Short mmCIF file of C-alpha atoms in Angstrom, two decimals:
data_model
loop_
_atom_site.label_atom_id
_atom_site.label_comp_id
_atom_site.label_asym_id
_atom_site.label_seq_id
_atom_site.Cartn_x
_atom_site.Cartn_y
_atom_site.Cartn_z
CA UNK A 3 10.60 -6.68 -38.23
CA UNK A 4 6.92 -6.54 -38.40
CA UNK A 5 5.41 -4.45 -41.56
CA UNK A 6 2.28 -3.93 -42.94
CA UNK A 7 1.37 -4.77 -46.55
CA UNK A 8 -0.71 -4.78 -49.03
CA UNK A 9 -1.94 -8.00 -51.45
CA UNK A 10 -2.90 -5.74 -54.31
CA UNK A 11 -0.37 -2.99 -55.61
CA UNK A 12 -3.03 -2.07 -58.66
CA UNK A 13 -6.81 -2.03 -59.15
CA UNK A 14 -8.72 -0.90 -61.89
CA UNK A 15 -12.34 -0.85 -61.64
CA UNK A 16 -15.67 0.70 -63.32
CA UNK A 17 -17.25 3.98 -62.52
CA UNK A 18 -20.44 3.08 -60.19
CA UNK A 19 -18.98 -0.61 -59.23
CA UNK A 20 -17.63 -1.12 -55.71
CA UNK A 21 -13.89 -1.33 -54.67
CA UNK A 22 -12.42 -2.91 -52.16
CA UNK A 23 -8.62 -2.47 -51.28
CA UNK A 24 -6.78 -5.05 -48.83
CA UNK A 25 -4.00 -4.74 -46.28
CA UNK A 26 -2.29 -7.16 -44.00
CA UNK A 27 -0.90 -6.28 -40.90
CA UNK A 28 1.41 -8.16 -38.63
CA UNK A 29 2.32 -6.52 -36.01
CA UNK A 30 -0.02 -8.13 -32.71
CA UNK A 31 0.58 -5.39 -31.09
CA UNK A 32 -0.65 -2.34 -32.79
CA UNK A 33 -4.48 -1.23 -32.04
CA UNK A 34 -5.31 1.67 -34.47
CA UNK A 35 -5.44 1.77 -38.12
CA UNK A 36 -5.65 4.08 -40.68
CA UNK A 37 -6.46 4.76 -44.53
CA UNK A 38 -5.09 7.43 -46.56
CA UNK A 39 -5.53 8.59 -50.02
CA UNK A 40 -2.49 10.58 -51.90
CA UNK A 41 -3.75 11.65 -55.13
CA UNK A 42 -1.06 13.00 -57.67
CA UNK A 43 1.20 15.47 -56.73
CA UNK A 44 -0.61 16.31 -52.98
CA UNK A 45 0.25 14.66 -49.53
CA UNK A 46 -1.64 11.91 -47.98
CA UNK A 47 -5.19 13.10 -46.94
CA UNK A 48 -6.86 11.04 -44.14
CA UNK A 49 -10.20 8.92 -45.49
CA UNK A 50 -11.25 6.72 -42.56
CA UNK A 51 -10.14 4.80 -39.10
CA UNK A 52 -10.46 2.35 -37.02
CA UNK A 53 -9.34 1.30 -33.60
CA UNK A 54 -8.25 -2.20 -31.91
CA UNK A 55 -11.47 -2.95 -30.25
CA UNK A 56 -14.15 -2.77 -33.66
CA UNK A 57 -14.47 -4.75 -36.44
CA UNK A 58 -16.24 -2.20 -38.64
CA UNK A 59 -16.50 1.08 -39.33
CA UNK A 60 -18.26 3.11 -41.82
CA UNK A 61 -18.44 7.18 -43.39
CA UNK A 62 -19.57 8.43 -46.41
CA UNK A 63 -19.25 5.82 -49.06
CA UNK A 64 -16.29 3.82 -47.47
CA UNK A 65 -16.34 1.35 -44.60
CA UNK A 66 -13.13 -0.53 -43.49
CA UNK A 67 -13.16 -3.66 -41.91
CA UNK A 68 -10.61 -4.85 -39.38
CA UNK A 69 -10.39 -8.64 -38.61
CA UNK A 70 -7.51 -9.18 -36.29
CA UNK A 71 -7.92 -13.17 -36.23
CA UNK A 72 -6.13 -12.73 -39.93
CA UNK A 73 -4.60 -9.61 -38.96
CA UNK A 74 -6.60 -7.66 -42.17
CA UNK A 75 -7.50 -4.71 -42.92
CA UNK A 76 -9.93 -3.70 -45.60
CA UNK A 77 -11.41 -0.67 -47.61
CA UNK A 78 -14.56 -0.56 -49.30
CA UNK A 79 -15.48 2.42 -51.79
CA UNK A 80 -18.77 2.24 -52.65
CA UNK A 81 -19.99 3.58 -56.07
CA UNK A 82 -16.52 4.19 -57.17
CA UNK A 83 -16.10 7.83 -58.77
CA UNK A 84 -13.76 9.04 -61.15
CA UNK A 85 -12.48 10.98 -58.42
CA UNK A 86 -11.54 7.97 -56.24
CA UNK A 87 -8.92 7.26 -58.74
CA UNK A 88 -5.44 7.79 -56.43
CA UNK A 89 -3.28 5.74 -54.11
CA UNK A 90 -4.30 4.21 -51.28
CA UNK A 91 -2.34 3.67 -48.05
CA UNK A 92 -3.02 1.73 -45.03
CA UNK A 93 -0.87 1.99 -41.94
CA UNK A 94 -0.76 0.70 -38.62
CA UNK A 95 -0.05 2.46 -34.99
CA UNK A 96 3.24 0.68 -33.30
CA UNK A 97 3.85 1.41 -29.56
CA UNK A 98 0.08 0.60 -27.94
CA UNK A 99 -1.25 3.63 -29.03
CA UNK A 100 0.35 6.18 -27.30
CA UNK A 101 3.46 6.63 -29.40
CA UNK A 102 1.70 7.91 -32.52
CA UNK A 103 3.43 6.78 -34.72
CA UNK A 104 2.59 5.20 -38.13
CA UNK A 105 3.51 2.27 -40.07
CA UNK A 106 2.45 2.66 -44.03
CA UNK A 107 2.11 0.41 -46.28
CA UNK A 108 3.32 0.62 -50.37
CA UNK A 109 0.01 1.81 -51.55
CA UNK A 110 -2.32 0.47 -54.03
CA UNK A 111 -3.20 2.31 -56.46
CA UNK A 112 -6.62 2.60 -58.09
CA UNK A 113 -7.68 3.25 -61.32
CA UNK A 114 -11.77 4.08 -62.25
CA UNK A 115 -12.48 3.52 -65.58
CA UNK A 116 -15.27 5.66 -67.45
CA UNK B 30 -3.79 21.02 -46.05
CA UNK B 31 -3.26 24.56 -46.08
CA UNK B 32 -2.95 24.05 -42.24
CA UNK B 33 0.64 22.72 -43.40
CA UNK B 34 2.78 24.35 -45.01
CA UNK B 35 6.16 23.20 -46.42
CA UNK B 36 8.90 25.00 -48.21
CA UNK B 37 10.10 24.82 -51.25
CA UNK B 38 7.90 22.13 -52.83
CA UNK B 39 10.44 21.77 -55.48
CA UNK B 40 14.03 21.58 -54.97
CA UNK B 41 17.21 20.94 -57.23
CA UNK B 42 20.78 20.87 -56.11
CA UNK B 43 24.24 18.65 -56.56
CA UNK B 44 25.86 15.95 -54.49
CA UNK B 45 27.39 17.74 -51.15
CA UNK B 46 25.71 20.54 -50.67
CA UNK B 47 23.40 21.19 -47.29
CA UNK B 48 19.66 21.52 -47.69
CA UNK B 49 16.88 22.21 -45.40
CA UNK B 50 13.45 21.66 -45.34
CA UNK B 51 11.13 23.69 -43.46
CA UNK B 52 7.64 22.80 -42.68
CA UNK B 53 5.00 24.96 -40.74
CA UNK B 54 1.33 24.45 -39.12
CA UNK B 55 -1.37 26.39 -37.82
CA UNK B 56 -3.43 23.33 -36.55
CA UNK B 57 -1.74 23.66 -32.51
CA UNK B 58 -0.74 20.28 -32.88
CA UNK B 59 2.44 19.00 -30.38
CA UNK B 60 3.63 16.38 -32.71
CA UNK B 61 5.29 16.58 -36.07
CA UNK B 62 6.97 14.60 -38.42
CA UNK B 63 8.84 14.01 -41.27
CA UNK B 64 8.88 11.33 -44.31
CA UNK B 65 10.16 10.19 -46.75
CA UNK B 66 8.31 8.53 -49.80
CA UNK B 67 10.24 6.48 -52.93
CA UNK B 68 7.86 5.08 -55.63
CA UNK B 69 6.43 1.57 -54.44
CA UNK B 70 8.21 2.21 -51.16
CA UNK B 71 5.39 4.07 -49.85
CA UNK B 72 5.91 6.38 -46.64
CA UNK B 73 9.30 6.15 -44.05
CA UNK B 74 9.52 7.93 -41.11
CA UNK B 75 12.69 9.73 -40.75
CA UNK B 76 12.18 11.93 -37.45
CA UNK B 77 9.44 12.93 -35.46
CA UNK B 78 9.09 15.32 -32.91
CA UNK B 79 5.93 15.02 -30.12
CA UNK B 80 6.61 18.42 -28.38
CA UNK B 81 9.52 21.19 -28.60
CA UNK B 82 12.36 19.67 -26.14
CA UNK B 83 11.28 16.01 -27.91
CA UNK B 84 13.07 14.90 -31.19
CA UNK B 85 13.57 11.21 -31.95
CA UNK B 86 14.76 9.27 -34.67
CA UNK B 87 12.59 7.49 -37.36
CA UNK B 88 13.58 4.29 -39.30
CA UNK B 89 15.48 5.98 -41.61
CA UNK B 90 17.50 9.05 -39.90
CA UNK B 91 21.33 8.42 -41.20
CA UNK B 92 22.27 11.09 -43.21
CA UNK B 93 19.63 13.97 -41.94
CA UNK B 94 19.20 16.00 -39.27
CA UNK B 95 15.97 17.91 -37.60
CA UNK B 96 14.99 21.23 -35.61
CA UNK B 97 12.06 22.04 -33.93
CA UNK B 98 12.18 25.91 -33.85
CA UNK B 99 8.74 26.04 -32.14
CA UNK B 100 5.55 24.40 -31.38
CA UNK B 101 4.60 25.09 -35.11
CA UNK B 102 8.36 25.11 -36.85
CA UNK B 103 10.03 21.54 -37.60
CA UNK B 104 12.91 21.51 -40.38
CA UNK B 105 14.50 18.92 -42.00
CA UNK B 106 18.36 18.94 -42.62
CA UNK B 107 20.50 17.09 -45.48
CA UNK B 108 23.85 18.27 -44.06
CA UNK B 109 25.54 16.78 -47.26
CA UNK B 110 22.80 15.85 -50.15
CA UNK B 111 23.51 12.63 -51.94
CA UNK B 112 21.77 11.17 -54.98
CA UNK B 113 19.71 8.66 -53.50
CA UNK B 114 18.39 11.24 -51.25
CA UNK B 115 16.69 12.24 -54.19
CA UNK B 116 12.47 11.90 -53.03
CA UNK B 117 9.37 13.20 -52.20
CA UNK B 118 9.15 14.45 -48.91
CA UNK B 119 6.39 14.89 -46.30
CA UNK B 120 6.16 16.73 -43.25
CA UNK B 121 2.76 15.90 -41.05
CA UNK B 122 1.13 16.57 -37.89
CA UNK B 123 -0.58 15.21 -35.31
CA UNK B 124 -2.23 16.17 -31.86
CA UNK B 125 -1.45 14.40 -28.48
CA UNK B 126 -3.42 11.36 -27.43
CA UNK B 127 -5.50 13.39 -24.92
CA UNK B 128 -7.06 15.33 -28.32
CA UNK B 129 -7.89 13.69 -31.79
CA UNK B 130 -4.93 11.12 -31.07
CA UNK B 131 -3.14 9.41 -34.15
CA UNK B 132 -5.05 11.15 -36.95
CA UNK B 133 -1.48 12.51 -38.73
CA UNK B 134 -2.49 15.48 -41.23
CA UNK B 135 0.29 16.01 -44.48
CA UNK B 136 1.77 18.99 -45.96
CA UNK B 137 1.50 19.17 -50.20
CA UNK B 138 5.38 17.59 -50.06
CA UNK B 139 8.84 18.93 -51.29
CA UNK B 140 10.33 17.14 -54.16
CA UNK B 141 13.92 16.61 -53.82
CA UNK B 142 16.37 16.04 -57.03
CA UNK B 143 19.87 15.75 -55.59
CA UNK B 144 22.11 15.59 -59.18
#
């Protein structure tokens, strides 16, 4: 079946340098993504989306790209924090849209060093 | 999320005996959910739910059962616990595709030990 995934399962970085977090999809079909953050011990809390039909998308600090030549999906933290320091999800809409329901990834998990 | 709520958040019991899950929202949202997550396994879907009369099965239903009391009630059965039940679970919601869409929000998670 088609999953999404993830090419980095750990990154550490430095306080104030910029992260950037990678996910591969396969699945043609799906046209909204999604990135989480779970910080220890709490549930999944949403950080940013993006559907099918952009390429880029930004809020405060983070920005994800989507290129669906490659079928990637990236997040960028800028000015990592102490703060940032959790695990990161991406997932993936199945079912056009209208089924809701979402394919994770494993996570990668990022570490901010003082 | 305060706007969900799941009970307990911490859970210990033996091999065989029946457990439920209950999760609760105050965000009006038609669709719920409920996951499972393993270290480096990241987040399964076990059952979902997108309105009251509406339950179908997730990728990884066999050995649980669900019931969606109300709009804002969905519990999560373990008829007969087994060790490699043992997990963190998540209950989440979402609203319809005519509001926010596929935005799901999480609970704070109930962590399973079945001995």
């Amino acid at each position: 079946g088609e999953s999404v995934g993830l090419h980095l399962p750990t990154l550490s970085v430095q306080e104030g340098d910029n992260s950037i977090i990678n996910c591969a999809y396969s699945n043609s079909a799906s046209d909204y993504f999604i990135w989480y953050k779970q910080e220890s011990g709490k549930g999944p809390q949403f950080i940013i989306d993006i559907r099918s039909n952009m390429d880029k998308r930004q809020g405060q600090r983070v920005t994800v790209l989507l290129n669906k030549t490659v079928k990637h999906l990236s997040l960028q933290i800028a000015a990592t924090q102490p703060g940032d320091s959790a695990v990161y999800f991406c997932a993936e809409n199945w079912g056009g849209g209208s089924q809701g329901n979402l394919i994770f990834g494993k996570g990668t998990k990022l570490s901010v060093k003082p | 999320d305060a706007d969900v709520t799941q009970t307990p958040r911490n859970r210990i019991t033996k091999t065989g005996k029946r457990i439920m899950l209950e999760c609760s929202q105050t965000k009006g949202h038609d669709r719920m959910y409920w996951y499972r997550q393993d270290p480096g396994l990241g987040l399964r879907l076990i059952y979902y739910s997108f309105d009251v009369k509406d339950i179908n099965k997730g990728e990884i239903s066999d050995g649980y059962s669900v019931s969606r009391q109300a709009q804002a009630k969905f519990s999560l059965s373990l008829e007969s616990a087994i060790p490699n039940q043992t997990a963190l679970y998540f209950c989440a919601t979402s609203d319809s595709p005519r509001g926010r869409g596929d935005e799901q929000f999480f609970g704070p998670g109930t962590r399973l030990t079945v001995l």
